[in-house]
Tab-separated table of C-alpha atoms in Angstrom:
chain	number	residue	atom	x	y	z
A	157	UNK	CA	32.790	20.016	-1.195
A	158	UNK	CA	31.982	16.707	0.960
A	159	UNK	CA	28.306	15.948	1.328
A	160	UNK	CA	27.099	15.670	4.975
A	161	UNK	CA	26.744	12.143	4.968
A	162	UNK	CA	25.019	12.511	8.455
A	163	UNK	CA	22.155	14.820	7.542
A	164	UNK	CA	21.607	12.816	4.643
A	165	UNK	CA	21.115	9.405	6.834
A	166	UNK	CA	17.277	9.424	7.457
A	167	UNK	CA	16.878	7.146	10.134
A	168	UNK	CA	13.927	5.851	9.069
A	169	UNK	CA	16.053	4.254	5.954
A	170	UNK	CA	17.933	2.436	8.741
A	171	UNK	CA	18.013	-1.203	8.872
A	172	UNK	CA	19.280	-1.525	12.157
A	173	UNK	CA	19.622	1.105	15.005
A	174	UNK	CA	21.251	0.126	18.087
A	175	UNK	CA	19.712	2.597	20.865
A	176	UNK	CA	22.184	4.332	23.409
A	177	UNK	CA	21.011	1.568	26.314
A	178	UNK	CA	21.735	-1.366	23.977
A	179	UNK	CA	25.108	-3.067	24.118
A	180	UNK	CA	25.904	-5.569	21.093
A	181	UNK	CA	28.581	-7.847	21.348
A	182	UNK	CA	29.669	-10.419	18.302
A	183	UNK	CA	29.774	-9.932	14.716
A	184	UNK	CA	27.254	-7.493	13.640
A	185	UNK	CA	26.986	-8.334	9.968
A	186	UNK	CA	24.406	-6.295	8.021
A	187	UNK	CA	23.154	-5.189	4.071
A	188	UNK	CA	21.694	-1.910	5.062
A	189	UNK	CA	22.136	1.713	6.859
A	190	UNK	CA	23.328	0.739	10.385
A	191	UNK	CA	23.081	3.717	13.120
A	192	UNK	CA	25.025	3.273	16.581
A	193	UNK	CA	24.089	4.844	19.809
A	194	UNK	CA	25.027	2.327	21.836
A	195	UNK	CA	27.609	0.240	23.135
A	196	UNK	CA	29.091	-2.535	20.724
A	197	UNK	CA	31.873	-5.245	21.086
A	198	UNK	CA	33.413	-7.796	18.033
A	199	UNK	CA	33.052	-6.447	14.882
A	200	UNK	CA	30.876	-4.449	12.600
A	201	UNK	CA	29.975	-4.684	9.186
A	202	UNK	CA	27.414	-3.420	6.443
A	203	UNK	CA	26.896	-2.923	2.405
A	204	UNK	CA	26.181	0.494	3.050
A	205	UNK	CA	26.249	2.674	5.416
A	206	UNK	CA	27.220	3.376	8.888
A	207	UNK	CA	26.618	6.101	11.485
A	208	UNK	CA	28.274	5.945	14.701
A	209	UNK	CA	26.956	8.645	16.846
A	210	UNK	CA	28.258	10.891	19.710
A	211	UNK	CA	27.308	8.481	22.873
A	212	UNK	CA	28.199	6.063	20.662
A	213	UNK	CA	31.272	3.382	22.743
A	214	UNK	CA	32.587	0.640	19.505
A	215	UNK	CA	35.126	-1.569	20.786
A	216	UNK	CA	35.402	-3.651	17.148
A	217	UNK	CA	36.833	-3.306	13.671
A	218	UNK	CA	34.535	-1.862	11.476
A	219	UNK	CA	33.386	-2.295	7.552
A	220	UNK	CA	31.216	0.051	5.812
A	221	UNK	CA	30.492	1.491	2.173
A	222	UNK	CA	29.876	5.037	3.996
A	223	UNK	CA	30.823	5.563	7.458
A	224	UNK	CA	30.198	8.907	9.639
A	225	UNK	CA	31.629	8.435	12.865
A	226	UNK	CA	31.201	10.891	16.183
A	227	UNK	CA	31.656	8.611	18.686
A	228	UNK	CA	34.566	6.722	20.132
A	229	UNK	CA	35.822	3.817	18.311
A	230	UNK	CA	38.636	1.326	19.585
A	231	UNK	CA	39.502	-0.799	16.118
A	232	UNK	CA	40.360	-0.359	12.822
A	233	UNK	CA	37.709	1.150	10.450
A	234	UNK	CA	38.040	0.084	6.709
A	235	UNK	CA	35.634	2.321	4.647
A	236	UNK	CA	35.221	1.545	0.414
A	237	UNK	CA	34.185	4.847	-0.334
A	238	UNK	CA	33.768	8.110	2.131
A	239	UNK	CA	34.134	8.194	5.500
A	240	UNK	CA	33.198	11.291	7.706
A	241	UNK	CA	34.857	11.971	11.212
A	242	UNK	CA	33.398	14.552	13.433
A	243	UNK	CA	34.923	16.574	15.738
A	244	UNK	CA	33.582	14.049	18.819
A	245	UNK	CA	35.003	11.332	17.812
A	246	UNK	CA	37.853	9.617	19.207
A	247	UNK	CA	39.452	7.043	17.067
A	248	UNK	CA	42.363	4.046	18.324
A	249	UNK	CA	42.665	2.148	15.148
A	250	UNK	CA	43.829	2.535	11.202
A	251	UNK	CA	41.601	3.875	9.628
A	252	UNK	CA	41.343	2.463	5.519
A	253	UNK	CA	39.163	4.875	3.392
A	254	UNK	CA	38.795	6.366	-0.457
A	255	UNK	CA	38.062	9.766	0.662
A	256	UNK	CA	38.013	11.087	4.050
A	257	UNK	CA	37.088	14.796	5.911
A	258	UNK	CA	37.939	14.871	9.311
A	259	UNK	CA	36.386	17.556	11.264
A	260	UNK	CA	38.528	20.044	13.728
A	261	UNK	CA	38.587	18.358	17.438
A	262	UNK	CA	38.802	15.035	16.403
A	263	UNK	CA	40.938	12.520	17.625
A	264	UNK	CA	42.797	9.975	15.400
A	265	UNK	CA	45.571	8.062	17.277
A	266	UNK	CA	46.414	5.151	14.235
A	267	UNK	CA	47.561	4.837	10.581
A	268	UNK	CA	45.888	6.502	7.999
A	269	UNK	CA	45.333	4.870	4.548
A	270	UNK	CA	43.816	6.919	1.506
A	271	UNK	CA	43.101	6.012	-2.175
A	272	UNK	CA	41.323	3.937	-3.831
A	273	UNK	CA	43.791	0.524	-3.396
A	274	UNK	CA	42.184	-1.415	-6.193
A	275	UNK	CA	42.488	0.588	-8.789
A	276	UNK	CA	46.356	1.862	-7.710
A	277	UNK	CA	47.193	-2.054	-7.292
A	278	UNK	CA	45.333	-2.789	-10.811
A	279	UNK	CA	47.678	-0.118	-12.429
A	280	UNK	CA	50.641	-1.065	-10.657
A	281	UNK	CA	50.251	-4.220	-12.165
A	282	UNK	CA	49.177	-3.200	-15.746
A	283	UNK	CA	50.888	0.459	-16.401
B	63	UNK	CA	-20.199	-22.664	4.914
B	64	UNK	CA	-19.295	-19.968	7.736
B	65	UNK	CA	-18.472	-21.232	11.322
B	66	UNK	CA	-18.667	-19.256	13.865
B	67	UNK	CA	-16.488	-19.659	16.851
B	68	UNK	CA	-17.763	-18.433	20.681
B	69	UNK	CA	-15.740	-18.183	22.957
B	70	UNK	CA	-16.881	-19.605	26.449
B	71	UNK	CA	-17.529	-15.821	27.887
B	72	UNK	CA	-19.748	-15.059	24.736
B	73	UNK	CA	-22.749	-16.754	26.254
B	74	UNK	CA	-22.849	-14.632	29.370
B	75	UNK	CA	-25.978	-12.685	30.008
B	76	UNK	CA	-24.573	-9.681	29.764
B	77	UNK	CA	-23.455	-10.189	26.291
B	78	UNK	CA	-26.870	-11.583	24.835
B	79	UNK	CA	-28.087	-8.431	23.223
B	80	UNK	CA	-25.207	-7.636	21.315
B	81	UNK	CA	-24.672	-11.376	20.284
B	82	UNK	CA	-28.395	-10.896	19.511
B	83	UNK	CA	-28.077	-7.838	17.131
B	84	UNK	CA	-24.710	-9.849	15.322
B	85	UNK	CA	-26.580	-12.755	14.606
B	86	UNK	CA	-29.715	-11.095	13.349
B	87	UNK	CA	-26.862	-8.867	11.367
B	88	UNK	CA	-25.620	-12.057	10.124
B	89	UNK	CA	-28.755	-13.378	8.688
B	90	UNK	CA	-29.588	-10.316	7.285
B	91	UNK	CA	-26.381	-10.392	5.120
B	92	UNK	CA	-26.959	-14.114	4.109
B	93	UNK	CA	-24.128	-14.884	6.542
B	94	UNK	CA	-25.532	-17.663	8.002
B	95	UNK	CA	-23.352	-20.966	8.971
B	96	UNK	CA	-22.718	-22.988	11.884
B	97	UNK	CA	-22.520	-21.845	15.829
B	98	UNK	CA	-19.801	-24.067	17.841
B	99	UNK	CA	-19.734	-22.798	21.500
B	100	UNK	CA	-16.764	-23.151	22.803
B	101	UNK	CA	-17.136	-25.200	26.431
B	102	UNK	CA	-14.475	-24.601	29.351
B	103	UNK	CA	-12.600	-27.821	27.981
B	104	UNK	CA	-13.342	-27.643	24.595
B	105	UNK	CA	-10.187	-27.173	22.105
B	106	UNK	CA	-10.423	-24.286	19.563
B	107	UNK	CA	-7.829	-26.291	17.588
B	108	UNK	CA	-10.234	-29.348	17.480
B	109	UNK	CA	-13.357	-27.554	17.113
B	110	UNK	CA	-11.528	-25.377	13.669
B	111	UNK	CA	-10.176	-28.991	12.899
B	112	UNK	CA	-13.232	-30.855	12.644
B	113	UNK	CA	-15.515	-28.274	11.159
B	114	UNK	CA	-12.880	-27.730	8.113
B	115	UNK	CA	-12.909	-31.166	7.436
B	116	UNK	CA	-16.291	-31.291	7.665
B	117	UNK	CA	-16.351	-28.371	4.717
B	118	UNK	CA	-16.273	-25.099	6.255
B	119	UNK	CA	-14.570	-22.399	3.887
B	120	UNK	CA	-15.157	-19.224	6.528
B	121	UNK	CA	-13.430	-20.194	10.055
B	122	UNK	CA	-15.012	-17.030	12.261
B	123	UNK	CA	-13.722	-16.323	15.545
B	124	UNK	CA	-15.925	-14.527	18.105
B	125	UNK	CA	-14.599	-13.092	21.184
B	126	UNK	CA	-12.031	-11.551	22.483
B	127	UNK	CA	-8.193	-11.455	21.593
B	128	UNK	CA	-8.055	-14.331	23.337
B	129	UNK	CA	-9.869	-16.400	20.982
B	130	UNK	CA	-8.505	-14.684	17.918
B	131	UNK	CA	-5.040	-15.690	19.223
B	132	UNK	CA	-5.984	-19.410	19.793
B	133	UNK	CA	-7.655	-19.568	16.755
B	134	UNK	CA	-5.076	-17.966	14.977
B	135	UNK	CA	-2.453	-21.108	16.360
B	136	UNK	CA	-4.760	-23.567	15.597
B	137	UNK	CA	-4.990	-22.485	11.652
B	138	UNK	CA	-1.465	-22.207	12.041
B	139	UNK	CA	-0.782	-25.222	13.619
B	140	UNK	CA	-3.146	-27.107	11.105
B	141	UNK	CA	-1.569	-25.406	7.963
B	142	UNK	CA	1.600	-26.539	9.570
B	143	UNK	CA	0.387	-29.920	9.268
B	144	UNK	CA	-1.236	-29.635	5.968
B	145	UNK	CA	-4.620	-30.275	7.638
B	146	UNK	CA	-6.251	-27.426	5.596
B	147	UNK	CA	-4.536	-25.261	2.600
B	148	UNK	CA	-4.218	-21.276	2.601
B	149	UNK	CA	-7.985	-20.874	0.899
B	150	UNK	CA	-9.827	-20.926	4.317
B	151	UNK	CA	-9.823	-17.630	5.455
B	152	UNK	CA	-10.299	-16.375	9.210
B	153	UNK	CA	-12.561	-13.730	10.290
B	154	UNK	CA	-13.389	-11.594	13.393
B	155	UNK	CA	-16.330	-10.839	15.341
B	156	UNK	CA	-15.011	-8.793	18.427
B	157	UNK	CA	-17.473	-8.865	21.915
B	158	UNK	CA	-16.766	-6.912	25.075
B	159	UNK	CA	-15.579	-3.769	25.854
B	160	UNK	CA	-11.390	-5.033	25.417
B	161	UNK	CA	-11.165	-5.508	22.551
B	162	UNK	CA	-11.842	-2.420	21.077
B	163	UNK	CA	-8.030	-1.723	20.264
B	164	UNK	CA	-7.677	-5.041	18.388
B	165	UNK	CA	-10.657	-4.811	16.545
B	166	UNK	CA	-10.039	-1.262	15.320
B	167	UNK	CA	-6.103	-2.252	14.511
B	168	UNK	CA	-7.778	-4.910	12.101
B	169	UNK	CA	-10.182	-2.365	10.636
B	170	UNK	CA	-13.012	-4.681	12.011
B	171	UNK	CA	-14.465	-2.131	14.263
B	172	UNK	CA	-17.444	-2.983	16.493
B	173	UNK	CA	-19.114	-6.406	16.614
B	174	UNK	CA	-21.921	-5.152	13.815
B	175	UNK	CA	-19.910	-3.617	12.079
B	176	UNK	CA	-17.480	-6.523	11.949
B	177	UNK	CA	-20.718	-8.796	9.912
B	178	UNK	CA	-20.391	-6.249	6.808
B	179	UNK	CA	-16.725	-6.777	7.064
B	180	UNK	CA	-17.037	-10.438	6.988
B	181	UNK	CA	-19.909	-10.011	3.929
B	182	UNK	CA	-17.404	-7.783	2.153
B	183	UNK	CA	-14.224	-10.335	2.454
B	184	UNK	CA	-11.194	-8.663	1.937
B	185	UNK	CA	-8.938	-10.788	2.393
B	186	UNK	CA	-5.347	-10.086	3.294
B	187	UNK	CA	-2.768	-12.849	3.271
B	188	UNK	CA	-0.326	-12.257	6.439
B	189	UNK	CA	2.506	-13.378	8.220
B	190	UNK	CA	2.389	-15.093	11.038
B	191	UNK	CA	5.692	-15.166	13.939
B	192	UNK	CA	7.075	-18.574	15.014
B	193	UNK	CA	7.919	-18.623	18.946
B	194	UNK	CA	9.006	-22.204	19.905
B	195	UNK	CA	6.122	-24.438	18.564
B	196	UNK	CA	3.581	-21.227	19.313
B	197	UNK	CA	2.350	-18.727	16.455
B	198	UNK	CA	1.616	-15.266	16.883
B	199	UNK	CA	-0.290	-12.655	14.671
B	200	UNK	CA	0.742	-9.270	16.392
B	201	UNK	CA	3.918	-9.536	18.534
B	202	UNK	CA	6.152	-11.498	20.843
B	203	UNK	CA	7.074	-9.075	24.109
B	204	UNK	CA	9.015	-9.520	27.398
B	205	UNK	CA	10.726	-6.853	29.591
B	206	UNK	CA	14.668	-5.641	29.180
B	207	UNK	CA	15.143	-6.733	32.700
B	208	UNK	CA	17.164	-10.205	32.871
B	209	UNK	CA	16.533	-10.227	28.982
B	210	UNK	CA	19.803	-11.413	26.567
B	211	UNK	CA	19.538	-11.831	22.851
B	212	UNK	CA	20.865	-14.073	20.897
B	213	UNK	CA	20.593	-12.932	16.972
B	214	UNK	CA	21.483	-15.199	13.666
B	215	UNK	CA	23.649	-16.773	16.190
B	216	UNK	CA	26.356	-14.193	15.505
B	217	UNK	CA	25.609	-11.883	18.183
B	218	UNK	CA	23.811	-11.099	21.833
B	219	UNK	CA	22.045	-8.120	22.491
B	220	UNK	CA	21.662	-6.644	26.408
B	221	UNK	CA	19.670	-3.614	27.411
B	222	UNK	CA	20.969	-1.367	30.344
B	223	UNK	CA	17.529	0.318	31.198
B	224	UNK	CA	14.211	-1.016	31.805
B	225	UNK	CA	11.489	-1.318	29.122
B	226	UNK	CA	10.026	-3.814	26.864
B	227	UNK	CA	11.486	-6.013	23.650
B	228	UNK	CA	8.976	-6.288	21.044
B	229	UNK	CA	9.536	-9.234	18.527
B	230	UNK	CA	6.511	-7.449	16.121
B	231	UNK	CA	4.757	-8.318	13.275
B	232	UNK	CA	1.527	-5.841	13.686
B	233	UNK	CA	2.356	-3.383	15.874
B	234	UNK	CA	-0.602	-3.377	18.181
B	235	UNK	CA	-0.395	-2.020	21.374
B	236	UNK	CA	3.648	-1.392	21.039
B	237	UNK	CA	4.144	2.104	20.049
B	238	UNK	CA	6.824	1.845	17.501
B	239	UNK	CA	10.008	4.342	17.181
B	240	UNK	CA	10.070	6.555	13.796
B	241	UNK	CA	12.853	4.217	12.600
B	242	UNK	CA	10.989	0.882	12.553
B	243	UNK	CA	8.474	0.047	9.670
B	244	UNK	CA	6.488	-2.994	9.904
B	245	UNK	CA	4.710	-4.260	7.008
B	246	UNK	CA	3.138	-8.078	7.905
B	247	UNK	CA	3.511	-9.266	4.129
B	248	UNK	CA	7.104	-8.538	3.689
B	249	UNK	CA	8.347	-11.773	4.729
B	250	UNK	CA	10.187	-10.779	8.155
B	251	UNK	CA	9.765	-9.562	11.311
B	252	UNK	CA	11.509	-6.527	13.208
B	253	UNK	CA	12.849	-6.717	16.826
B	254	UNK	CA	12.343	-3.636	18.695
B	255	UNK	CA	13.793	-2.273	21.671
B	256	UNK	CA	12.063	0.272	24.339
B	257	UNK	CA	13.568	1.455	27.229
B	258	UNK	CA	11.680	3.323	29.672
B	259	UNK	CA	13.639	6.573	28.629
B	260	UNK	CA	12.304	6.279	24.798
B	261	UNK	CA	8.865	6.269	26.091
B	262	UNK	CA	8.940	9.855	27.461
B	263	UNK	CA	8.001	11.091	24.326
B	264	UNK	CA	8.393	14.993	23.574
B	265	UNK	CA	4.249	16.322	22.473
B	266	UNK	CA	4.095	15.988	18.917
B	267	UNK	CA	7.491	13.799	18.424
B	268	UNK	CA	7.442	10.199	17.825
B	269	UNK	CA	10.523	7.933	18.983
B	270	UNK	CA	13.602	8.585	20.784
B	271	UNK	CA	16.963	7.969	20.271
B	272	UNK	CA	16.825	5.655	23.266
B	273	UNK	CA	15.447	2.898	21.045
B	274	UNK	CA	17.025	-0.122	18.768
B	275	UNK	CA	15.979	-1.648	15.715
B	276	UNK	CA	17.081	-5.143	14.110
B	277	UNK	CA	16.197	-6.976	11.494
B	278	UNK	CA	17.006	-10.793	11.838
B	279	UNK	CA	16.398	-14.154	10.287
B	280	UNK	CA	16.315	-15.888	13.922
B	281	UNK	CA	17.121	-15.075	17.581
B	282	UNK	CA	16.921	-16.872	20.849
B	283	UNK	CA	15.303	-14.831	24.080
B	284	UNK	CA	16.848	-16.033	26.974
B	285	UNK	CA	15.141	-14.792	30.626
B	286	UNK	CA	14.844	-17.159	33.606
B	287	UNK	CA	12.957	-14.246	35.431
B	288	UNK	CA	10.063	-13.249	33.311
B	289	UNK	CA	8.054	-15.148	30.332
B	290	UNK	CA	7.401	-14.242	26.580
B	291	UNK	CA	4.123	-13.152	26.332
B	292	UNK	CA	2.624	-13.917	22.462
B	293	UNK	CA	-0.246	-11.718	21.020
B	294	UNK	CA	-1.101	-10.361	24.856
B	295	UNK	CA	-2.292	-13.684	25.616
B	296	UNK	CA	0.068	-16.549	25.868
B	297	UNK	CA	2.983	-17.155	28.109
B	298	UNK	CA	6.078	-18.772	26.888
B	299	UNK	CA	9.235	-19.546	29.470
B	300	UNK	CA	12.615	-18.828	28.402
B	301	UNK	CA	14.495	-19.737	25.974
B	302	UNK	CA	12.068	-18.920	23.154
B	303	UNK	CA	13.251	-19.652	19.582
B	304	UNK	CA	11.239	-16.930	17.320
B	305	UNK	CA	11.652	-16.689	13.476
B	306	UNK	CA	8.981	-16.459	10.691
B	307	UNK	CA	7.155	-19.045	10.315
B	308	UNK	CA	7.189	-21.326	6.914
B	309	UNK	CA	3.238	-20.348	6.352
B	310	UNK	CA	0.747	-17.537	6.374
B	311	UNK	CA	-2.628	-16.833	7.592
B	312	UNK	CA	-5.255	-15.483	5.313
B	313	UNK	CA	-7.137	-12.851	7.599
B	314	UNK	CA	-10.694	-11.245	6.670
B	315	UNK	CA	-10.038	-7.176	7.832
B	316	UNK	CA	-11.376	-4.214	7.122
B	317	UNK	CA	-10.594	-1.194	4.962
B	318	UNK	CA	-9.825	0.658	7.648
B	319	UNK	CA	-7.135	-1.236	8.953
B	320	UNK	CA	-4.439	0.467	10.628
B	321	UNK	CA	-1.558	-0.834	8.583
């Protein structure tokens, strides 16, 4: 069964948490845990990993290790390894991830892109 | 040799018995060094200037924040320079009734209490915040209102409700949510973000999820309505540059320091 990536995010692990009155805009590069209450525009993108919670309003691409995402996103979301989608969130982008659980409710309006694409690419190439 | 630093108000009459009972304290503990008292125009940046070239090892500053601020600048300013070298260490005598809060935060506790500190030396080698060509020990603070942030120039921050920015290095005096950890040795500083929603704290909860967190190599405050206001003490208009700055302060504290 997935892991609840959420419960497992202590926030006080997080490197950076942008409160629900904040509103980023640029490229929000970062190495650790990143939580998002807030508002943020350009893009997003850390090592590890990435909440994006309920009041959360993204309107950026966004790059994580882990993602869990429950708020509303308007870009694509490339993920490495699992990425969680709630059933709050609503999602206008591709979404790019190894393994993915999407929750009942949600909404996904964009491509969907599973696998590991490394690996399938690296045995394409040498079968 | 020790050198004590008074600030202008320490000399008031109302202030001679305590200054009394810390200088008999002093003696006491073998303590003894040189009193400069600090005039209305006298520099705390010359006065710690001269007196290290003339040998002192101990710079002591006694006062209130105030002085501790400036004194803290003018160590900063002269390591800066390569006046004097990390080895001189600065102490704290706190006098009148403010500064409880800051001495307690440094573990220094009253103004007698703060001689055994200063006989027992621990010394703890801090970092120090660079705001423009100002240094602060504690924090760097200005209000939400009118305030954009420019971080790592990559990105701006805005905040939609009113409360206070803390740049922080010791949180003193700035409540900090669950989520932020300061340590002053680790070599960076956090920027915090309070709105006035965060503060209404539920009893027994710390934080609130109206509150940001950043970590950051550099950022730019940019306010043409209110200043940055370093340590509680000194003003700085807008645009502030703030990063950590290239040197450290060596910092006499006490045991029961409060982080």
């Amino acid at each position: 069964m997935f892991k609840d990536l959420k419960k497992d995010t202590d926030a006080k692990q997080a490197e950076t948490v942008i409160g629900a009155s904040v509103k980023v805009k640029g490229n929000f590069h970062g190495d650790g845990d990143i939580i998002i209450k807030g508002e943020v525009e350009g893009n997003v993108k850390t090592k590890n990993f990435l909440l994006v919670d309920k009041s959360a309003k993204v309107s950026a691409d966004v790059s994580a290790k882990d993602a869990c995402i429950g708020g509303k996103i308007s870009g694509n979301i490339k993920v490495s390894d699992y990425l969680e989608i709630k059933s709050s969130a609503r999602i206008s982008g591709d979404i790019h991830a190894k393994e993915l659980s999407i929750e009942k409710g949600a909404i996904l309006n964009g491509q969907c892109h599973m696998g590991d694409n490394q690996r399938k690419e690296s045995e394409h190439k040498n079968p | 040799m020790h050198v004590y630093i008074y600030d202008t108000f320490v000399s008031d009459k109302k202030h001679m018995n305590k200054v009394s009972r810390v200088e008999t304290r002093i003696t006491d503990l073998g303590l003894n060094g040189k009193i400069v008292r600090l005039g209305l125009i006298s520099s705390v940046s010359n006065a710690i200037e001269n007196e290290i070239k003339k040998g002192a090892k101990t710079i002591i500053a006694v006062g209130d924040k105030q002085i501790l601020s400036q004194a803290v600048n003018a160590m900063a300013q002269l390591l800066a320079h390569e006046t004097i070298g990390q080895s001189v260490p600065l102490g704290f005598i706190p006098i009148g009734k403010k500064d409880i809060l800051t001495a307690d935060f440094l573990g220094v506790g009253s103004a007698e209490l703060a001689c055994d500190i200063l006989s027992q030396r621990r010394i703890e080698i801090l970092d120090l915040g660079q705001a423009n060509n100002s240094y602060f020990l504690f924090s760097a603070v200005i209000p939400t209102e009118y305030t954009t942030i420019e971080i790592d120039e990559n990105y701006t921050i805005e905040i939609k409700e009113p409360g206070e920015i803390g740049v922080i290095n010791l949180p003193l005096g700035f409540n900090l949510p669950q989520t932020a950890q300061t340590d002053p040795a680790d070599g960076s500083l956090e920027l915090v973000v309070k709105t006035a929603q965060g503060k209404k704290y539920l009893p027994g909860k710390q934080g609130s999820s109206n509150q940001g967190v950043f970590a950051f190599n550099k950022l730019r405050i940019i306010n043409k309505k209110y200043p940055v206001l370093l340590d509680g003490v000194k003003k700085l208009t807008s645009p502030v540059d703030i990063h950590l700055a290239p040197m450290k302060i060596s910092l006499i504290i006490g045991k029961n320091r409060k982080f």
